[in-house]
Amino acid sequence: MLTYIARRMLQGAVVIVLISVGTFFVIRLMPGDPTYLLLGEGEIRISQEQMEAIRARWGLDRPYHEQFFIWAWNLLRGDFGDSLIRKGIPVRQMIFEAIPVTAILNVTSLGLALLVAIPAGIIAGVRRNSTFDYGTAVGSTLGVALPNFWLALMLIVLFALYVPRWFGDLPLIGRIPPFGLKSWQGYILPVLVLTTEQMAVMTRVMRASTLEVLTQDYVRTAYAKGLPNTIVLVRHAVRNALLPVVTVIGFRIAFILSGTIVVETVFAIPGIGRLFTDSIFRLDYQVVQSLVVVLAVLVVAVNLLTDLTYAIIDPRIRIN
Amino acid sequence: MTTSEPTELNQQLTDGFGHRSEWSQAWRRFRANRIAVGGLVVILLLATMAIFAPLLSPYDPIDEIFRGMRGGSPTLAHPFGYDHLGRDLLSRVIFGSRIALLVGLLATGIAVVLGVVIGAVAGYLGSWEDTLISRVIDTLMAFPIIALLVVLAAVLGPSLVTTVVVIGVTGWARFARVVRADIMSLKATDFVTAARAVGVRDWRIIWRHLLPNVLGPIIVLATLGIGGIIILESALSFLGLGIRPPNPSWGGTLADGRAFILRFPHIAFFPGLMIVITVLAFNFLGDGLRDALDPRERD
């Protein structure tokens, strides 16, 4: 077990190094010189010497491989450098301010999605070919096919335009703001959007895994022993049927992050995803390359964690 | 000579017969699936719409600007209304199908070719080539693809070609994974050993003996992937990194609508609806093909 963990962590480290080297050099192929962006908008005339001084201050005059090692070394020490565009603000501060927002958003949506998807998938699997089964099938098919940015815009139209026009303020919630995060209500629409896709996928997984488990010998044995239906389902079937969901969560972390990039941009929410797209457009090298490394670490860590969880809750899995 | 003639004839007979019946059985199973056939019909309609876009669209999608009609609501003459610049939205949506299908098919094509070649190499050779390729596949599958696309599109400069190439080049991993696994298991079968014993070259074994056997799963995976790719293209255009305005892509039109979402919600509504219909059609077709080509996988 320990050697397995060690090997997986080593592999993860290799992946992270590959991704950071790749991003660092690819980003430097971007058209545009960040020096001009540093100077701000408009036509500012400066001398050649001043230009050189700025480049030297930010290390932009050094060869690329030197820039890379300086950056990587600082990164290892926990120093992410300063933002090129938002002058003087440490990248670490920007990222650490954005992480909680993204975390709240995605953990809430994942939790809500599982809360609905697990029971729905079990019922659909147990009552196969029932109206409920077909209903969830239609729902999850739609949920997968809806582009999250479109769903986001349509929900904005519904809740910011039509609901106030038809019903006025909602009880308890009041008015849902279409953009931004000035109050907790700002989380409602993005969470709804992110939940939809997760819910659709998880319901499918849960249904398929319930169907699979119900054909197993131990379920037949449990019935043969004369156990009541509910006990067989809860104690024997559902417990085992939950396992694939754990794997799928790990597998989907990449999709979840992709979703958050788009959704945060639509709703103008100051999370990791919005920071990422903003920094790309502003050519803020420092932020983009650090963010990509943070994302890579996150993905590798979640994958390792889910694999370990899987091994711990299912003793049949032997790791090697 | 006398002995080889009948065997050859038999060979041809069984070859031809077995081949035909396998695919025709699949076709029969597919035809019985009404949802899948519906998906195919919708895709054919969309393709017709894309091909004959200039004939079908009532107005010019780029140059014909109606003065004073910015964001105008749908009317009889303009059933989808006007966009934020006063252009006919229906015409822009019709022309948008060209970009969606073009990107969906071309990017899938690139991803399939790359995935099959890379997966076949990894599965057939094994050893360190396999280890290296598997690591790259894992990395690509685990990394948020939108982040990668956004960085690459920003580097290369947004355009139609960039969009196709970038999505294709980052999307091969899932195909490579399937081809690699299948080829690894097929490599150990008797017919491959026999071919090798007779002295058939490696590339010929891969091309003639192994690849035809993974064709089914690849067709299914590719069809199911097209919907996802169309969504990716729209997402890129939506973020301003895909197709450049004034070209009428669905994602780009959605982005136009986003700026005016509370004043002219119909601008974002129609292109999104088309995306949903197209993605659903490809998903239904893919599900149908899976059931038809691999009846064991049915539930």
Short mmCIF file of C-alpha atoms in Angstrom, two decimals, chain A residues 38-290:
data_model
loop_
_atom_site.label_atom_id
_atom_site.label_comp_id
_atom_site.label_asym_id
_atom_site.label_seq_id
_atom_site.Cartn_x
_atom_site.Cartn_y
_atom_site.Cartn_z
CA LEU A 38 2.56 46.83 -17.90
CA LEU A 39 2.67 50.41 -19.10
CA GLY A 40 -1.09 50.52 -19.26
CA GLU A 41 -3.51 51.66 -21.93
CA GLY A 42 -2.94 54.53 -24.29
CA GLU A 43 0.17 55.79 -25.96
CA ILE A 44 2.87 56.35 -23.43
CA ARG A 45 6.21 57.33 -24.87
CA ILE A 46 9.15 56.05 -22.92
CA SER A 47 12.81 55.80 -23.69
CA GLN A 48 14.61 52.64 -24.64
CA GLU A 49 16.42 52.69 -21.27
CA GLN A 50 13.19 52.87 -19.29
CA MET A 51 11.88 49.95 -21.36
CA GLU A 52 14.98 47.93 -20.57
CA ALA A 53 14.66 48.79 -16.89
CA ILE A 54 11.11 47.50 -16.79
CA ARG A 55 12.07 44.30 -18.56
CA ALA A 56 14.95 43.79 -16.14
CA ARG A 57 12.70 44.47 -13.13
CA TRP A 58 10.36 41.64 -14.20
CA GLY A 59 13.12 39.34 -15.44
CA LEU A 60 11.74 39.47 -18.96
CA ASP A 61 15.23 40.17 -20.39
CA ARG A 62 16.61 36.81 -19.34
CA PRO A 63 16.62 33.74 -21.59
CA TYR A 64 13.48 31.62 -21.32
CA HIS A 65 15.09 28.63 -19.62
CA GLU A 66 16.50 30.93 -16.92
CA GLN A 67 13.09 32.53 -16.45
CA PHE A 68 11.64 29.05 -16.09
CA PHE A 69 14.07 27.90 -13.40
CA ILE A 70 13.68 31.11 -11.43
CA TRP A 71 9.92 30.71 -11.56
CA ALA A 72 9.96 26.99 -10.72
CA TRP A 73 12.37 27.51 -7.82
CA ASN A 74 10.24 30.31 -6.38
CA LEU A 75 7.14 28.20 -6.86
CA LEU A 76 8.67 25.38 -4.83
CA ARG A 77 9.29 27.85 -2.02
CA GLY A 78 5.67 28.93 -2.17
CA ASP A 79 6.40 32.24 -3.90
CA PHE A 80 4.15 32.57 -6.95
CA GLY A 81 5.56 35.94 -7.97
CA ASP A 82 3.71 39.19 -8.57
CA SER A 83 0.94 39.75 -11.05
CA LEU A 84 2.26 41.48 -14.15
CA ILE A 85 -0.91 43.43 -14.76
CA ARG A 86 -2.43 44.10 -11.37
CA LYS A 87 0.78 45.72 -10.33
CA GLY A 88 2.49 44.45 -7.26
CA ILE A 89 -0.26 42.12 -6.07
CA PRO A 90 1.21 38.71 -5.27
CA VAL A 91 -0.19 35.94 -7.46
CA ARG A 92 -0.53 33.77 -4.39
CA GLN A 93 -2.90 36.25 -2.83
CA MET A 94 -5.00 36.36 -6.01
CA ILE A 95 -5.19 32.58 -6.19
CA PHE A 96 -5.91 32.12 -2.49
CA GLU A 97 -8.69 34.69 -2.68
CA ALA A 98 -10.23 32.88 -5.64
CA ILE A 99 -9.97 29.29 -4.36
CA PRO A 100 -12.63 29.50 -1.62
CA VAL A 101 -15.17 30.93 -4.06
CA THR A 102 -14.61 28.11 -6.55
CA ALA A 103 -14.55 25.54 -3.76
CA ILE A 104 -17.88 26.66 -2.27
CA LEU A 105 -19.42 26.71 -5.73
CA ASN A 106 -18.29 23.25 -6.76
CA VAL A 107 -18.54 21.40 -3.46
CA THR A 108 -22.10 22.68 -3.01
CA SER A 109 -23.09 21.68 -6.54
CA LEU A 110 -21.46 18.27 -6.27
CA GLY A 111 -23.16 17.66 -2.92
CA LEU A 112 -26.56 18.71 -4.25
CA ALA A 113 -26.05 16.65 -7.39
CA LEU A 114 -25.22 13.51 -5.39
CA LEU A 115 -28.14 14.14 -3.02
CA VAL A 116 -30.52 13.90 -5.97
CA ALA A 117 -28.61 11.57 -8.28
CA ILE A 118 -27.94 8.70 -5.86
CA PRO A 119 -31.55 8.04 -4.85
CA ALA A 120 -32.80 8.78 -8.36
CA GLY A 121 -30.29 6.39 -9.92
CA ILE A 122 -31.11 3.62 -7.42
CA ILE A 123 -34.86 3.94 -7.96
CA ALA A 124 -34.41 4.04 -11.73
CA GLY A 125 -32.24 0.92 -11.57
CA VAL A 126 -34.52 -1.02 -9.26
CA ARG A 127 -37.69 -0.04 -11.10
CA ARG A 128 -36.22 -0.59 -14.50
CA ASN A 129 -38.36 0.44 -17.50
CA SER A 130 -40.83 2.18 -15.20
CA THR A 131 -42.13 5.69 -15.87
CA PHE A 132 -39.63 6.97 -13.30
CA ASP A 133 -36.79 5.24 -15.13
CA TYR A 134 -37.77 6.81 -18.45
CA GLY A 135 -38.24 10.18 -16.78
CA THR A 136 -34.73 10.20 -15.31
CA ALA A 137 -33.36 8.95 -18.63
CA VAL A 138 -34.91 11.91 -20.45
CA GLY A 139 -33.72 14.28 -17.72
CA SER A 140 -30.13 13.09 -17.70
CA THR A 141 -29.95 12.98 -21.51
CA LEU A 142 -31.02 16.63 -21.60
CA GLY A 143 -28.70 17.54 -18.73
CA VAL A 144 -25.70 16.21 -20.63
CA ALA A 145 -26.64 17.93 -23.88
CA LEU A 146 -27.30 21.40 -22.41
CA PRO A 147 -24.25 23.62 -22.83
CA ASN A 148 -23.64 25.11 -19.38
CA PHE A 149 -23.13 28.66 -20.68
CA TRP A 150 -26.49 28.57 -22.45
CA LEU A 151 -28.26 27.11 -19.44
CA ALA A 152 -26.65 29.88 -17.38
CA LEU A 153 -27.96 32.61 -19.69
CA MET A 154 -31.43 31.09 -19.82
CA LEU A 155 -31.58 30.89 -16.03
CA ILE A 156 -30.53 34.54 -15.86
CA VAL A 157 -33.37 35.44 -18.20
CA LEU A 158 -35.82 33.35 -16.18
CA PHE A 159 -34.86 34.48 -12.69
CA ALA A 160 -33.76 38.04 -13.29
CA LEU A 161 -36.32 39.00 -15.90
CA TYR A 162 -39.45 36.87 -15.80
CA VAL A 163 -39.71 35.71 -12.19
CA PRO A 164 -39.65 39.27 -10.76
CA ARG A 165 -42.11 40.34 -13.47
CA TRP A 166 -44.55 37.50 -12.73
CA PHE A 167 -44.13 36.85 -9.02
CA GLY A 168 -42.22 39.83 -7.62
CA ASP A 169 -39.73 38.97 -4.88
CA LEU A 170 -39.43 35.33 -3.92
CA PRO A 171 -40.06 34.33 -0.31
CA LEU A 172 -36.86 33.87 1.76
CA ILE A 173 -34.62 34.46 -1.24
CA GLY A 174 -35.84 37.83 -2.41
CA ARG A 175 -34.46 38.87 -5.75
CA ILE A 176 -31.80 36.75 -7.45
CA PRO A 177 -29.02 38.87 -8.94
CA PRO A 178 -28.03 37.90 -12.50
CA PHE A 179 -24.30 38.56 -12.08
CA GLY A 180 -21.66 38.90 -9.41
CA LEU A 181 -21.32 37.78 -5.82
CA LYS A 182 -22.40 40.72 -3.73
CA SER A 183 -24.63 38.54 -1.54
CA TRP A 184 -25.18 34.82 -1.01
CA GLN A 185 -28.01 34.90 -3.53
CA GLY A 186 -25.34 35.31 -6.19
CA TYR A 187 -24.38 31.67 -5.67
CA ILE A 188 -27.85 30.33 -6.51
CA LEU A 189 -27.77 30.42 -10.31
CA PRO A 190 -24.17 29.21 -10.80
CA VAL A 191 -24.74 26.35 -8.35
CA LEU A 192 -27.93 25.43 -10.22
CA VAL A 193 -26.05 25.31 -13.53
CA LEU A 194 -23.13 23.29 -12.20
CA THR A 195 -25.47 20.90 -10.37
CA THR A 196 -27.46 20.11 -13.52
CA GLU A 197 -24.61 18.51 -15.44
CA GLN A 198 -23.18 16.62 -12.46
CA MET A 199 -26.64 15.37 -11.57
CA ALA A 200 -27.26 14.08 -15.08
CA VAL A 201 -23.98 12.17 -15.22
CA MET A 202 -24.17 10.79 -11.67
CA THR A 203 -27.74 9.54 -12.11
CA ARG A 204 -26.64 7.55 -15.15
CA VAL A 205 -23.66 6.09 -13.30
CA MET A 206 -25.76 5.21 -10.27
CA ARG A 207 -28.46 3.56 -12.38
CA ALA A 208 -25.98 1.47 -14.37
CA SER A 209 -24.15 0.39 -11.24
CA THR A 210 -27.40 -0.53 -9.47
CA LEU A 211 -28.42 -2.69 -12.44
CA GLU A 212 -25.02 -4.35 -12.39
CA VAL A 213 -25.08 -5.08 -8.67
CA LEU A 214 -28.60 -6.53 -8.78
CA THR A 215 -27.41 -9.36 -11.00
CA GLN A 216 -24.63 -10.38 -8.58
CA ASP A 217 -24.62 -13.68 -6.72
CA TYR A 218 -24.58 -12.11 -3.27
CA VAL A 219 -27.84 -10.29 -4.01
CA ARG A 220 -29.45 -13.53 -5.14
CA THR A 221 -28.11 -15.25 -2.00
CA ALA A 222 -29.55 -12.49 0.17
CA TYR A 223 -32.96 -12.97 -1.44
CA ALA A 224 -32.61 -16.75 -1.11
CA LYS A 225 -32.01 -16.34 2.62
CA GLY A 226 -35.45 -14.78 2.73
CA LEU A 227 -34.33 -11.26 3.61
CA PRO A 228 -36.92 -8.58 2.97
CA ASN A 229 -36.57 -6.51 -0.16
CA THR A 230 -35.54 -3.27 1.58
CA ILE A 231 -32.76 -4.95 3.60
CA VAL A 232 -31.33 -6.60 0.50
CA LEU A 233 -31.39 -3.31 -1.37
CA VAL A 234 -29.97 -1.13 1.38
CA ARG A 235 -27.46 -3.48 2.94
CA HIS A 236 -26.28 -5.51 -0.04
CA ALA A 237 -27.06 -3.74 -3.26
CA VAL A 238 -26.79 -0.01 -2.61
CA ARG A 239 -23.62 -0.20 -0.55
CA ASN A 240 -21.80 -1.85 -3.41
CA ALA A 241 -23.49 0.15 -6.09
CA LEU A 242 -22.09 3.36 -4.56
CA LEU A 243 -18.49 2.38 -5.32
CA PRO A 244 -18.35 3.42 -8.99
CA VAL A 245 -19.69 6.85 -8.02
CA VAL A 246 -16.49 7.47 -6.05
CA THR A 247 -14.36 6.63 -9.06
CA VAL A 248 -16.45 8.77 -11.35
CA ILE A 249 -16.09 11.79 -9.05
CA GLY A 250 -12.33 11.45 -9.30
CA PHE A 251 -12.50 10.97 -13.03
CA ARG A 252 -14.75 13.99 -13.47
CA ILE A 253 -12.64 16.50 -11.57
CA ALA A 254 -11.24 17.70 -14.91
CA PHE A 255 -14.77 18.25 -16.28
CA ILE A 256 -15.81 19.98 -13.08
CA LEU A 257 -12.93 22.44 -13.40
CA SER A 258 -13.72 22.99 -17.09
CA GLY A 259 -17.30 23.75 -16.14
CA THR A 260 -16.28 26.20 -13.46
CA ILE A 261 -14.12 28.16 -15.92
CA VAL A 262 -17.06 28.81 -18.22
CA VAL A 263 -19.72 29.29 -15.55
CA GLU A 264 -17.69 31.71 -13.44
CA THR A 265 -16.99 33.76 -16.55
CA VAL A 266 -20.69 33.97 -17.46
CA PHE A 267 -21.77 34.98 -13.95
CA ALA A 268 -18.76 37.27 -13.35
CA ILE A 269 -17.83 35.37 -10.20
CA PRO A 270 -14.35 36.02 -8.81
CA GLY A 271 -13.19 32.39 -8.64
CA ILE A 272 -10.35 30.38 -10.14
CA GLY A 273 -12.05 30.04 -13.53
CA ARG A 274 -12.71 33.74 -13.99
CA LEU A 275 -9.18 34.57 -12.83
CA PHE A 276 -7.91 32.14 -15.45
CA THR A 277 -9.77 33.58 -18.45
CA ASP A 278 -9.14 37.17 -17.34
CA SER A 279 -5.42 36.53 -17.00
CA ILE A 280 -5.27 34.92 -20.44
CA PHE A 281 -6.83 37.98 -22.03
CA ARG A 282 -4.51 40.31 -20.11
CA LEU A 283 -1.43 38.22 -21.02
CA ASP A 284 -0.67 37.96 -17.32
CA TYR A 285 1.94 35.18 -17.63
CA GLN A 286 2.62 34.94 -13.95
CA VAL A 287 -0.99 34.26 -13.03
CA VAL A 288 -1.74 31.85 -15.90
CA GLN A 289 1.27 29.62 -15.41
CA SER A 290 0.83 29.46 -11.63
#
